[in-house]
Amino acid sequence: MSTREGKAWPATGQFWWHGDEPDDPAAYPLHAVVFDLDALSELDLDGHRVVYNAAFASLGLDLQWSVGRYQRLMALPDERQRVAAELRKRCVGTECDVLVKLLVDEICAAKDMMFEEMILDAGLTPRPGLVDLVMDAFVAHIPVSVVTTGRRSWAEPLVRQLVGEGLVESVVTADDVSGPNLFAHALAELGVAPHDALAVAGSPAALRSANAAGVATVLIDADAGRGRAAAAVRAGYNGTGDALRLANCRRLHARWWDQHSPSAA
């Protein structure tokens, strides 16, 4: 057996570039895992949606978002756009646009004011299998960071609530840096280069942010299609014979960089 650029040339004539292999974790060691907060729990459906419903009620509006309705509205990337779309659906007449603009501001202000007070009591739970992965990393001395566009005042205690005390090395929030730079900031805090980390994103927007930071990324999104710029797209952490545990993360990370490193071009 001969070698080329450190790759094995098997005697069978089936070369390494003919398939998905090699995905040897030793070739591309994993030194950190960075989670998007939305990848820890169903924050949109069980958090933001619930608080919006409370905000509607506080303003005397006959409006409640069901899970199904909010899932459809999530096709719109911005919360203000979701509120405006809902109001326009219910609003008729020439005064509609003026009324919508006024109500969007009022509703979003009420929701923001109530969010921090309500989110820690909303009963959010970790996605099944998440804690197993975090514990794997902790035992292996691989630091874990969490990033979010939210505020530290509620995000940090929520992370502790979801995964436990002392298991997360750092939490990077909007108080530290703007959204597009969250993953890069987390890596800088951990002292880890992008190619040595794996990101776990909970939304396409977080996937784009992680990709911009140069990090191989797993997308946790039950409704996401294939073909996205991710090392893997999964509905969740659990799976029959295919749970997202540390060993699987190492393989996905190694495979991504084997296919995307300069020598693979």
PDB file of C-alpha atoms in Angstrom:
ATOM      1  CA  MET A   1       0.000   0.000   0.000  1.00  0.00           C
ATOM      2  CA  SER A   2       1.411   3.412  -1.016  1.00  0.00           C
ATOM      3  CA  THR A   3       0.428   6.876   0.108  1.00  0.00           C
ATOM      4  CA  ARG A   4      -0.344  10.230  -1.462  1.00  0.00           C
ATOM      5  CA  GLU A   5      -0.579  13.409   0.653  1.00  0.00           C
ATOM      6  CA  GLY A   6      -0.987  11.221   3.709  1.00  0.00           C
ATOM      7  CA  LYS A   7      -3.911   9.236   2.182  1.00  0.00           C
ATOM      8  CA  ALA A   8      -3.838   5.472   1.805  1.00  0.00           C
ATOM      9  CA  TRP A   9      -3.839   3.903  -1.658  1.00  0.00           C
ATOM     10  CA  PRO A  10      -5.475   0.481  -1.188  1.00  0.00           C
ATOM     11  CA  ALA A  11      -4.218  -2.448  -3.242  1.00  0.00           C
ATOM     12  CA  THR A  12      -7.818  -3.108  -4.401  1.00  0.00           C
ATOM     13  CA  GLY A  13      -7.755  -0.140  -6.780  1.00  0.00           C
ATOM     14  CA  GLN A  14     -10.607   1.609  -4.929  1.00  0.00           C
ATOM     15  CA  PHE A  15      -9.059   4.919  -4.001  1.00  0.00           C
ATOM     16  CA  TRP A  16     -10.023   7.142  -1.084  1.00  0.00           C
ATOM     17  CA  TRP A  17     -11.576   9.822  -3.315  1.00  0.00           C
ATOM     18  CA  HIS A  18     -14.117   7.366  -4.782  1.00  0.00           C
ATOM     19  CA  GLY A  19     -16.318   7.499  -1.698  1.00  0.00           C
ATOM     20  CA  ASP A  20     -17.114   9.393   1.486  1.00  0.00           C
ATOM     21  CA  GLU A  21     -14.086   7.982   3.275  1.00  0.00           C
ATOM     22  CA  PRO A  22     -11.775   8.578   4.912  1.00  0.00           C
ATOM     23  CA  ASP A  23     -13.476  10.145   7.882  1.00  0.00           C
ATOM     24  CA  ASP A  24     -10.763   9.365  10.404  1.00  0.00           C
ATOM     25  CA  PRO A  25     -11.237  11.698  13.406  1.00  0.00           C
ATOM     26  CA  ALA A  26      -7.504  11.519  14.136  1.00  0.00           C
ATOM     27  CA  ALA A  27      -6.779  13.339  10.880  1.00  0.00           C
ATOM     28  CA  TYR A  28      -8.919  16.342  11.885  1.00  0.00           C
ATOM     29  CA  PRO A  29      -9.161  16.380  15.691  1.00  0.00           C
ATOM     30  CA  LEU A  30     -12.185  18.029  17.283  1.00  0.00           C
ATOM     31  CA  HIS A  31     -11.318  20.499  20.062  1.00  0.00           C
ATOM     32  CA  ALA A  32     -14.601  22.344  20.735  1.00  0.00           C
ATOM     33  CA  VAL A  33     -18.361  22.226  20.133  1.00  0.00           C
ATOM     34  CA  VAL A  34     -20.339  25.471  19.773  1.00  0.00           C
ATOM     35  CA  PHE A  35     -24.124  25.287  20.051  1.00  0.00           C
ATOM     36  CA  ASP A  36     -26.641  27.825  18.860  1.00  0.00           C
ATOM     37  CA  LEU A  37     -29.147  28.312  21.713  1.00  0.00           C
ATOM     38  CA  ASP A  38     -32.009  27.278  19.410  1.00  0.00           C
ATOM     39  CA  ALA A  39     -30.301  23.888  19.039  1.00  0.00           C
ATOM     40  CA  LEU A  40     -30.687  23.248  22.774  1.00  0.00           C
ATOM     41  CA  SER A  41     -34.485  23.486  22.959  1.00  0.00           C
ATOM     42  CA  GLU A  42     -37.616  24.370  20.958  1.00  0.00           C
ATOM     43  CA  LEU A  43     -37.124  28.006  21.854  1.00  0.00           C
ATOM     44  CA  ASP A  44     -39.306  29.384  19.065  1.00  0.00           C
ATOM     45  CA  LEU A  45     -42.344  27.160  19.520  1.00  0.00           C
ATOM     46  CA  ASP A  46     -42.252  26.707  23.297  1.00  0.00           C
ATOM     47  CA  GLY A  47     -40.709  30.071  24.191  1.00  0.00           C
ATOM     48  CA  HIS A  48     -41.225  32.956  21.789  1.00  0.00           C
ATOM     49  CA  ARG A  49     -44.666  31.750  20.655  1.00  0.00           C
ATOM     50  CA  VAL A  50     -45.901  31.423  24.240  1.00  0.00           C
ATOM     51  CA  VAL A  51     -44.679  34.890  25.195  1.00  0.00           C
ATOM     52  CA  TYR A  52     -46.240  36.421  22.090  1.00  0.00           C
ATOM     53  CA  ASN A  53     -49.565  34.881  23.032  1.00  0.00           C
ATOM     54  CA  ALA A  54     -49.233  36.460  26.481  1.00  0.00           C
ATOM     55  CA  ALA A  55     -48.429  39.800  24.846  1.00  0.00           C
ATOM     56  CA  PHE A  56     -51.524  39.550  22.629  1.00  0.00           C
ATOM     57  CA  ALA A  57     -53.661  38.881  25.702  1.00  0.00           C
ATOM     58  CA  SER A  58     -52.113  41.768  27.656  1.00  0.00           C
ATOM     59  CA  LEU A  59     -53.129  44.143  24.858  1.00  0.00           C
ATOM     60  CA  GLY A  60     -56.660  42.767  24.676  1.00  0.00           C
ATOM     61  CA  LEU A  61     -56.185  41.256  21.212  1.00  0.00           C
ATOM     62  CA  ASP A  62     -58.286  38.252  20.243  1.00  0.00           C
ATOM     63  CA  LEU A  63     -55.288  36.414  18.840  1.00  0.00           C
ATOM     64  CA  GLN A  64     -53.493  33.206  19.797  1.00  0.00           C
ATOM     65  CA  TRP A  65     -50.784  31.489  17.768  1.00  0.00           C
ATOM     66  CA  SER A  66     -51.104  27.725  17.619  1.00  0.00           C
ATOM     67  CA  VAL A  67     -48.013  25.588  17.075  1.00  0.00           C
ATOM     68  CA  GLY A  68     -49.056  24.920  13.488  1.00  0.00           C
ATOM     69  CA  ARG A  69     -49.697  28.569  12.692  1.00  0.00           C
ATOM     70  CA  TYR A  70     -46.389  29.681  14.215  1.00  0.00           C
ATOM     71  CA  GLN A  71     -44.502  26.999  12.288  1.00  0.00           C
ATOM     72  CA  ARG A  72     -45.928  28.411   9.058  1.00  0.00           C
ATOM     73  CA  LEU A  73     -45.024  31.968  10.082  1.00  0.00           C
ATOM     74  CA  MET A  74     -41.456  30.864  10.799  1.00  0.00           C
ATOM     75  CA  ALA A  75     -40.911  30.882   7.030  1.00  0.00           C
ATOM     76  CA  LEU A  76     -40.528  34.629   7.629  1.00  0.00           C
ATOM     77  CA  PRO A  77     -37.092  35.228   9.206  1.00  0.00           C
ATOM     78  CA  ASP A  78     -37.971  38.262  11.320  1.00  0.00           C
ATOM     79  CA  GLU A  79     -40.396  38.342  14.272  1.00  0.00           C
ATOM     80  CA  ARG A  80     -41.763  41.724  13.257  1.00  0.00           C
ATOM     81  CA  GLN A  81     -42.550  40.339   9.798  1.00  0.00           C
ATOM     82  CA  ARG A  82     -44.453  37.456  11.412  1.00  0.00           C
ATOM     83  CA  VAL A  83     -46.558  39.794  13.526  1.00  0.00           C
ATOM     84  CA  ALA A  84     -47.239  42.063  10.553  1.00  0.00           C
ATOM     85  CA  ALA A  85     -48.251  39.103   8.362  1.00  0.00           C
ATOM     86  CA  GLU A  86     -50.712  37.908  11.011  1.00  0.00           C
ATOM     87  CA  LEU A  87     -52.235  41.357  11.443  1.00  0.00           C
ATOM     88  CA  ARG A  88     -52.581  41.945   7.706  1.00  0.00           C
ATOM     89  CA  LYS A  89     -54.389  38.638   7.368  1.00  0.00           C
ATOM     90  CA  ARG A  90     -56.998  39.885   9.830  1.00  0.00           C
ATOM     91  CA  CYS A  91     -57.092  43.529   8.787  1.00  0.00           C
ATOM     92  CA  VAL A  92     -59.234  45.030   6.006  1.00  0.00           C
ATOM     93  CA  GLY A  93     -59.876  48.553   4.790  1.00  0.00           C
ATOM     94  CA  THR A  94     -57.749  51.496   3.744  1.00  0.00           C
ATOM     95  CA  GLU A  95     -56.556  52.044   7.311  1.00  0.00           C
ATOM     96  CA  CYS A  96     -54.996  48.565   7.462  1.00  0.00           C
ATOM     97  CA  ASP A  97     -51.350  49.487   6.815  1.00  0.00           C
ATOM     98  CA  VAL A  98     -51.395  52.338   9.331  1.00  0.00           C
ATOM     99  CA  LEU A  99     -53.002  50.123  11.974  1.00  0.00           C
ATOM    100  CA  VAL A 100     -50.544  47.290  11.330  1.00  0.00           C
ATOM    101  CA  LYS A 101     -47.509  49.544  11.772  1.00  0.00           C
ATOM    102  CA  LEU A 102     -48.819  50.879  15.059  1.00  0.00           C
ATOM    103  CA  LEU A 103     -49.771  47.466  16.408  1.00  0.00           C
ATOM    104  CA  VAL A 104     -46.520  45.766  15.395  1.00  0.00           C
ATOM    105  CA  ASP A 105     -44.545  48.251  17.477  1.00  0.00           C
ATOM    106  CA  GLU A 106     -46.903  47.864  20.439  1.00  0.00           C
ATOM    107  CA  ILE A 107     -47.003  44.063  20.323  1.00  0.00           C
ATOM    108  CA  CYS A 108     -43.236  43.621  19.928  1.00  0.00           C
ATOM    109  CA  ALA A 109     -42.548  46.070  22.766  1.00  0.00           C
ATOM    110  CA  ALA A 110     -44.937  44.180  25.055  1.00  0.00           C
ATOM    111  CA  LYS A 111     -43.385  40.842  24.083  1.00  0.00           C
ATOM    112  CA  ASP A 112     -39.833  42.099  24.696  1.00  0.00           C
ATOM    113  CA  MET A 113     -40.844  43.448  28.100  1.00  0.00           C
ATOM    114  CA  MET A 114     -42.454  40.148  29.117  1.00  0.00           C
ATOM    115  CA  PHE A 115     -39.902  37.762  27.588  1.00  0.00           C
ATOM    116  CA  GLU A 116     -37.200  37.854  30.240  1.00  0.00           C
ATOM    117  CA  GLU A 117     -39.756  37.474  33.017  1.00  0.00           C
ATOM    118  CA  MET A 118     -41.528  34.538  31.375  1.00  0.00           C
ATOM    119  CA  ILE A 119     -38.901  32.539  29.508  1.00  0.00           C
ATOM    120  CA  LEU A 120     -37.331  30.824  32.516  1.00  0.00           C
ATOM    121  CA  ASP A 121     -40.788  29.719  33.692  1.00  0.00           C
ATOM    122  CA  ALA A 122     -41.999  28.578  30.274  1.00  0.00           C
ATOM    123  CA  GLY A 123     -41.116  24.944  30.987  1.00  0.00           C
ATOM    124  CA  LEU A 124     -38.523  24.669  28.226  1.00  0.00           C
ATOM    125  CA  THR A 125     -36.802  21.290  28.140  1.00  0.00           C
ATOM    126  CA  PRO A 126     -33.616  20.153  26.378  1.00  0.00           C
ATOM    127  CA  ARG A 127     -34.026  18.398  23.052  1.00  0.00           C
ATOM    128  CA  PRO A 128     -33.864  14.618  23.599  1.00  0.00           C
ATOM    129  CA  GLY A 129     -30.262  13.436  23.440  1.00  0.00           C
ATOM    130  CA  LEU A 130     -28.723  16.891  23.906  1.00  0.00           C
ATOM    131  CA  VAL A 131     -27.509  16.337  27.454  1.00  0.00           C
ATOM    132  CA  ASP A 132     -25.876  13.031  26.456  1.00  0.00           C
ATOM    133  CA  LEU A 133     -23.798  14.859  23.843  1.00  0.00           C
ATOM    134  CA  VAL A 134     -22.829  17.657  26.236  1.00  0.00           C
ATOM    135  CA  MET A 135     -21.810  15.094  28.860  1.00  0.00           C
ATOM    136  CA  ASP A 136     -19.738  13.233  26.262  1.00  0.00           C
ATOM    137  CA  ALA A 137     -17.838  16.434  25.512  1.00  0.00           C
ATOM    138  CA  PHE A 138     -17.373  17.249  29.188  1.00  0.00           C
ATOM    139  CA  VAL A 139     -15.945  13.808  29.977  1.00  0.00           C
ATOM    140  CA  ALA A 140     -13.621  14.070  26.956  1.00  0.00           C
ATOM    141  CA  HIS A 141     -12.411  17.533  28.090  1.00  0.00           C
ATOM    142  CA  ILE A 142     -13.776  19.156  24.927  1.00  0.00           C
ATOM    143  CA  PRO A 143     -15.083  22.618  25.807  1.00  0.00           C
ATOM    144  CA  VAL A 144     -18.643  23.585  24.913  1.00  0.00           C
ATOM    145  CA  SER A 145     -19.877  27.090  24.149  1.00  0.00           C
ATOM    146  CA  VAL A 146     -23.391  28.401  23.459  1.00  0.00           C
ATOM    147  CA  VAL A 147     -24.173  31.431  21.295  1.00  0.00           C
ATOM    148  CA  THR A 148     -27.393  33.430  21.049  1.00  0.00           C
ATOM    149  CA  THR A 149     -28.719  36.701  19.687  1.00  0.00           C
ATOM    150  CA  GLY A 150     -30.560  37.109  23.007  1.00  0.00           C
ATOM    151  CA  ARG A 151     -29.491  38.911  26.155  1.00  0.00           C
ATOM    152  CA  ARG A 152     -27.174  37.419  28.772  1.00  0.00           C
ATOM    153  CA  SER A 153     -29.595  38.204  31.609  1.00  0.00           C
ATOM    154  CA  TRP A 154     -31.945  35.406  30.508  1.00  0.00           C
ATOM    155  CA  ALA A 155     -29.797  33.314  28.143  1.00  0.00           C
ATOM    156  CA  GLU A 156     -27.159  32.290  30.673  1.00  0.00           C
ATOM    157  CA  PRO A 157     -29.613  31.007  33.312  1.00  0.00           C
ATOM    158  CA  LEU A 158     -31.617  29.284  30.566  1.00  0.00           C
ATOM    159  CA  VAL A 159     -28.504  27.402  29.406  1.00  0.00           C
ATOM    160  CA  ARG A 160     -27.901  26.235  32.984  1.00  0.00           C
ATOM    161  CA  GLN A 161     -31.555  25.210  33.220  1.00  0.00           C
ATOM    162  CA  LEU A 162     -31.343  23.156  30.047  1.00  0.00           C
ATOM    163  CA  VAL A 163     -27.969  21.397  30.365  1.00  0.00           C
ATOM    164  CA  GLY A 164     -26.924  21.757  33.991  1.00  0.00           C
ATOM    165  CA  GLU A 165     -24.356  23.699  35.969  1.00  0.00           C
ATOM    166  CA  GLY A 166     -20.704  23.801  34.978  1.00  0.00           C
ATOM    167  CA  LEU A 167     -20.956  21.916  31.671  1.00  0.00           C
ATOM    168  CA  VAL A 168     -20.734  24.943  29.364  1.00  0.00           C
ATOM    169  CA  GLU A 169     -17.464  26.837  29.138  1.00  0.00           C
ATOM    170  CA  SER A 170     -18.918  30.098  27.822  1.00  0.00           C
ATOM    171  CA  VAL A 171     -22.157  31.755  26.685  1.00  0.00           C
ATOM    172  CA  VAL A 172     -21.809  34.426  23.996  1.00  0.00           C
ATOM    173  CA  THR A 173     -24.769  36.794  23.667  1.00  0.00           C
ATOM    174  CA  ALA A 174     -25.893  39.971  21.942  1.00  0.00           C
ATOM    175  CA  ASP A 175     -24.374  41.834  24.899  1.00  0.00           C
ATOM    176  CA  ASP A 176     -20.947  40.656  23.727  1.00  0.00           C
ATOM    177  CA  VAL A 177     -21.075  40.939  19.943  1.00  0.00           C
ATOM    178  CA  SER A 178     -23.464  41.357  17.018  1.00  0.00           C
ATOM    179  CA  GLY A 179     -25.227  38.331  15.500  1.00  0.00           C
ATOM    180  CA  PRO A 180     -23.017  37.516  12.480  1.00  0.00           C
ATOM    181  CA  ASN A 181     -19.913  37.368  14.696  1.00  0.00           C
ATOM    182  CA  LEU A 182     -21.245  35.165  17.502  1.00  0.00           C
ATOM    183  CA  PHE A 183     -19.523  31.937  16.452  1.00  0.00           C
ATOM    184  CA  ALA A 184     -16.199  33.645  15.712  1.00  0.00           C
ATOM    185  CA  HIS A 185     -16.338  35.336  19.127  1.00  0.00           C
ATOM    186  CA  ALA A 186     -17.048  32.006  20.859  1.00  0.00           C
ATOM    187  CA  LEU A 187     -14.070  30.373  19.155  1.00  0.00           C
ATOM    188  CA  ALA A 188     -11.830  33.282  20.156  1.00  0.00           C
ATOM    189  CA  GLU A 189     -12.937  32.928  23.778  1.00  0.00           C
ATOM    190  CA  LEU A 190     -12.175  29.196  23.689  1.00  0.00           C
ATOM    191  CA  GLY A 191      -8.850  29.749  21.912  1.00  0.00           C
ATOM    192  CA  VAL A 192      -9.837  27.335  19.135  1.00  0.00           C
ATOM    193  CA  ALA A 193      -9.398  27.732  15.372  1.00  0.00           C
ATOM    194  CA  PRO A 194     -12.489  27.305  13.146  1.00  0.00           C
ATOM    195  CA  HIS A 195     -11.235  24.057  11.599  1.00  0.00           C
ATOM    196  CA  ASP A 196     -10.875  22.528  15.078  1.00  0.00           C
ATOM    197  CA  ALA A 197     -14.519  23.081  16.090  1.00  0.00           C
ATOM    198  CA  LEU A 198     -17.967  21.763  15.221  1.00  0.00           C
ATOM    199  CA  ALA A 199     -21.023  24.009  15.412  1.00  0.00           C
ATOM    200  CA  VAL A 200     -24.550  22.763  16.101  1.00  0.00           C
ATOM    201  CA  ALA A 201     -27.147  25.171  14.698  1.00  0.00           C
ATOM    202  CA  GLY A 202     -30.863  25.245  15.439  1.00  0.00           C
ATOM    203  CA  SER A 203     -31.946  27.318  12.448  1.00  0.00           C
ATOM    204  CA  PRO A 204     -30.872  28.083   8.877  1.00  0.00           C
ATOM    205  CA  ALA A 205     -29.871  31.589  10.021  1.00  0.00           C
ATOM    206  CA  ALA A 206     -27.519  30.135  12.646  1.00  0.00           C
ATOM    207  CA  LEU A 207     -26.138  27.723  10.045  1.00  0.00           C
ATOM    208  CA  ARG A 208     -25.279  30.669   7.795  1.00  0.00           C
ATOM    209  CA  SER A 209     -23.604  32.442  10.712  1.00  0.00           C
ATOM    210  CA  ALA A 210     -21.518  29.372  11.576  1.00  0.00           C
ATOM    211  CA  ASN A 211     -20.571  28.864   7.925  1.00  0.00           C
ATOM    212  CA  ALA A 212     -19.468  32.501   7.752  1.00  0.00           C
ATOM    213  CA  ALA A 213     -17.146  31.799  10.687  1.00  0.00           C
ATOM    214  CA  GLY A 214     -15.645  28.870   8.772  1.00  0.00           C
ATOM    215  CA  VAL A 215     -16.978  26.159  11.086  1.00  0.00           C
ATOM    216  CA  ALA A 216     -18.266  22.724  10.033  1.00  0.00           C
ATOM    217  CA  THR A 217     -21.882  22.653  11.189  1.00  0.00           C
ATOM    218  CA  VAL A 218     -24.650  20.191  12.021  1.00  0.00           C
ATOM    219  CA  LEU A 219     -28.152  21.621  11.532  1.00  0.00           C
ATOM    220  CA  ILE A 220     -30.856  20.450  13.941  1.00  0.00           C
ATOM    221  CA  ASP A 221     -34.078  21.262  12.095  1.00  0.00           C
ATOM    222  CA  ALA A 222     -36.918  18.824  11.557  1.00  0.00           C
ATOM    223  CA  ASP A 223     -38.234  20.773   8.557  1.00  0.00           C
ATOM    224  CA  ALA A 224     -34.924  21.547   6.853  1.00  0.00           C
ATOM    225  CA  GLY A 225     -34.298  20.043   3.461  1.00  0.00           C
ATOM    226  CA  ARG A 226     -31.089  18.442   2.324  1.00  0.00           C
ATOM    227  CA  GLY A 227     -28.545  20.214   0.205  1.00  0.00           C
ATOM    228  CA  ARG A 228     -27.775  22.912   2.715  1.00  0.00           C
ATOM    229  CA  ALA A 229     -24.173  23.845   3.527  1.00  0.00           C
ATOM    230  CA  ALA A 230     -24.052  21.586   6.576  1.00  0.00           C
ATOM    231  CA  ALA A 231     -21.971  18.620   7.646  1.00  0.00           C
ATOM    232  CA  ALA A 232     -25.314  16.942   8.434  1.00  0.00           C
ATOM    233  CA  VAL A 233     -28.991  17.895   8.695  1.00  0.00           C
ATOM    234  CA  ARG A 234     -30.884  16.093  11.424  1.00  0.00           C
ATOM    235  CA  ALA A 235     -34.355  16.235  12.951  1.00  0.00           C
ATOM    236  CA  GLY A 236     -32.825  15.818  16.415  1.00  0.00           C
ATOM    237  CA  TYR A 237     -29.989  14.354  18.441  1.00  0.00           C
ATOM    238  CA  ASN A 238     -31.476  10.884  18.802  1.00  0.00           C
ATOM    239  CA  GLY A 239     -31.800   8.327  16.059  1.00  0.00           C
ATOM    240  CA  THR A 240     -31.979   4.579  15.722  1.00  0.00           C
ATOM    241  CA  GLY A 241     -28.351   3.498  15.767  1.00  0.00           C
ATOM    242  CA  ASP A 242     -27.355   7.017  14.754  1.00  0.00           C
ATOM    243  CA  ALA A 243     -27.568   9.269  17.801  1.00  0.00           C
ATOM    244  CA  LEU A 244     -25.540  12.462  17.612  1.00  0.00           C
ATOM    245  CA  ARG A 245     -22.964  11.596  20.253  1.00  0.00           C
ATOM    246  CA  LEU A 246     -19.362  12.757  20.436  1.00  0.00           C
ATOM    247  CA  ALA A 247     -17.986   9.899  18.316  1.00  0.00           C
ATOM    248  CA  ASN A 248     -20.440  10.759  15.542  1.00  0.00           C
ATOM    249  CA  CYS A 249     -19.574  14.460  15.834  1.00  0.00           C
ATOM    250  CA  ARG A 250     -15.898  13.617  15.398  1.00  0.00           C
ATOM    251  CA  ARG A 251     -16.628  11.625  12.262  1.00  0.00           C
ATOM    252  CA  LEU A 252     -18.843  14.347  10.772  1.00  0.00           C
ATOM    253  CA  HIS A 253     -16.220  16.993  11.544  1.00  0.00           C
ATOM    254  CA  ALA A 254     -13.424  14.905   9.993  1.00  0.00           C
ATOM    255  CA  ARG A 255     -15.476  14.098   6.893  1.00  0.00           C
ATOM    256  CA  TRP A 256     -16.408  17.751   6.373  1.00  0.00           C
ATOM    257  CA  TRP A 257     -12.788  18.904   6.501  1.00  0.00           C
ATOM    258  CA  ASP A 258     -11.577  15.982   4.433  1.00  0.00           C
ATOM    259  CA  GLN A 259     -13.930  17.217   1.706  1.00  0.00           C
ATOM    260  CA  HIS A 260     -13.376  20.959   2.199  1.00  0.00           C
ATOM    261  CA  SER A 261      -9.690  21.306   3.071  1.00  0.00           C
ATOM    262  CA  PRO A 262      -7.442  22.927   0.405  1.00  0.00           C
ATOM    263  CA  SER A 263      -5.809  19.577  -0.376  1.00  0.00           C
ATOM    264  CA  ALA A 264      -9.247  18.163  -1.279  1.00  0.00           C
ATOM    265  CA  ALA A 265      -9.841  20.797  -3.961  1.00  0.00           C
TER     266      ALA A 265
END
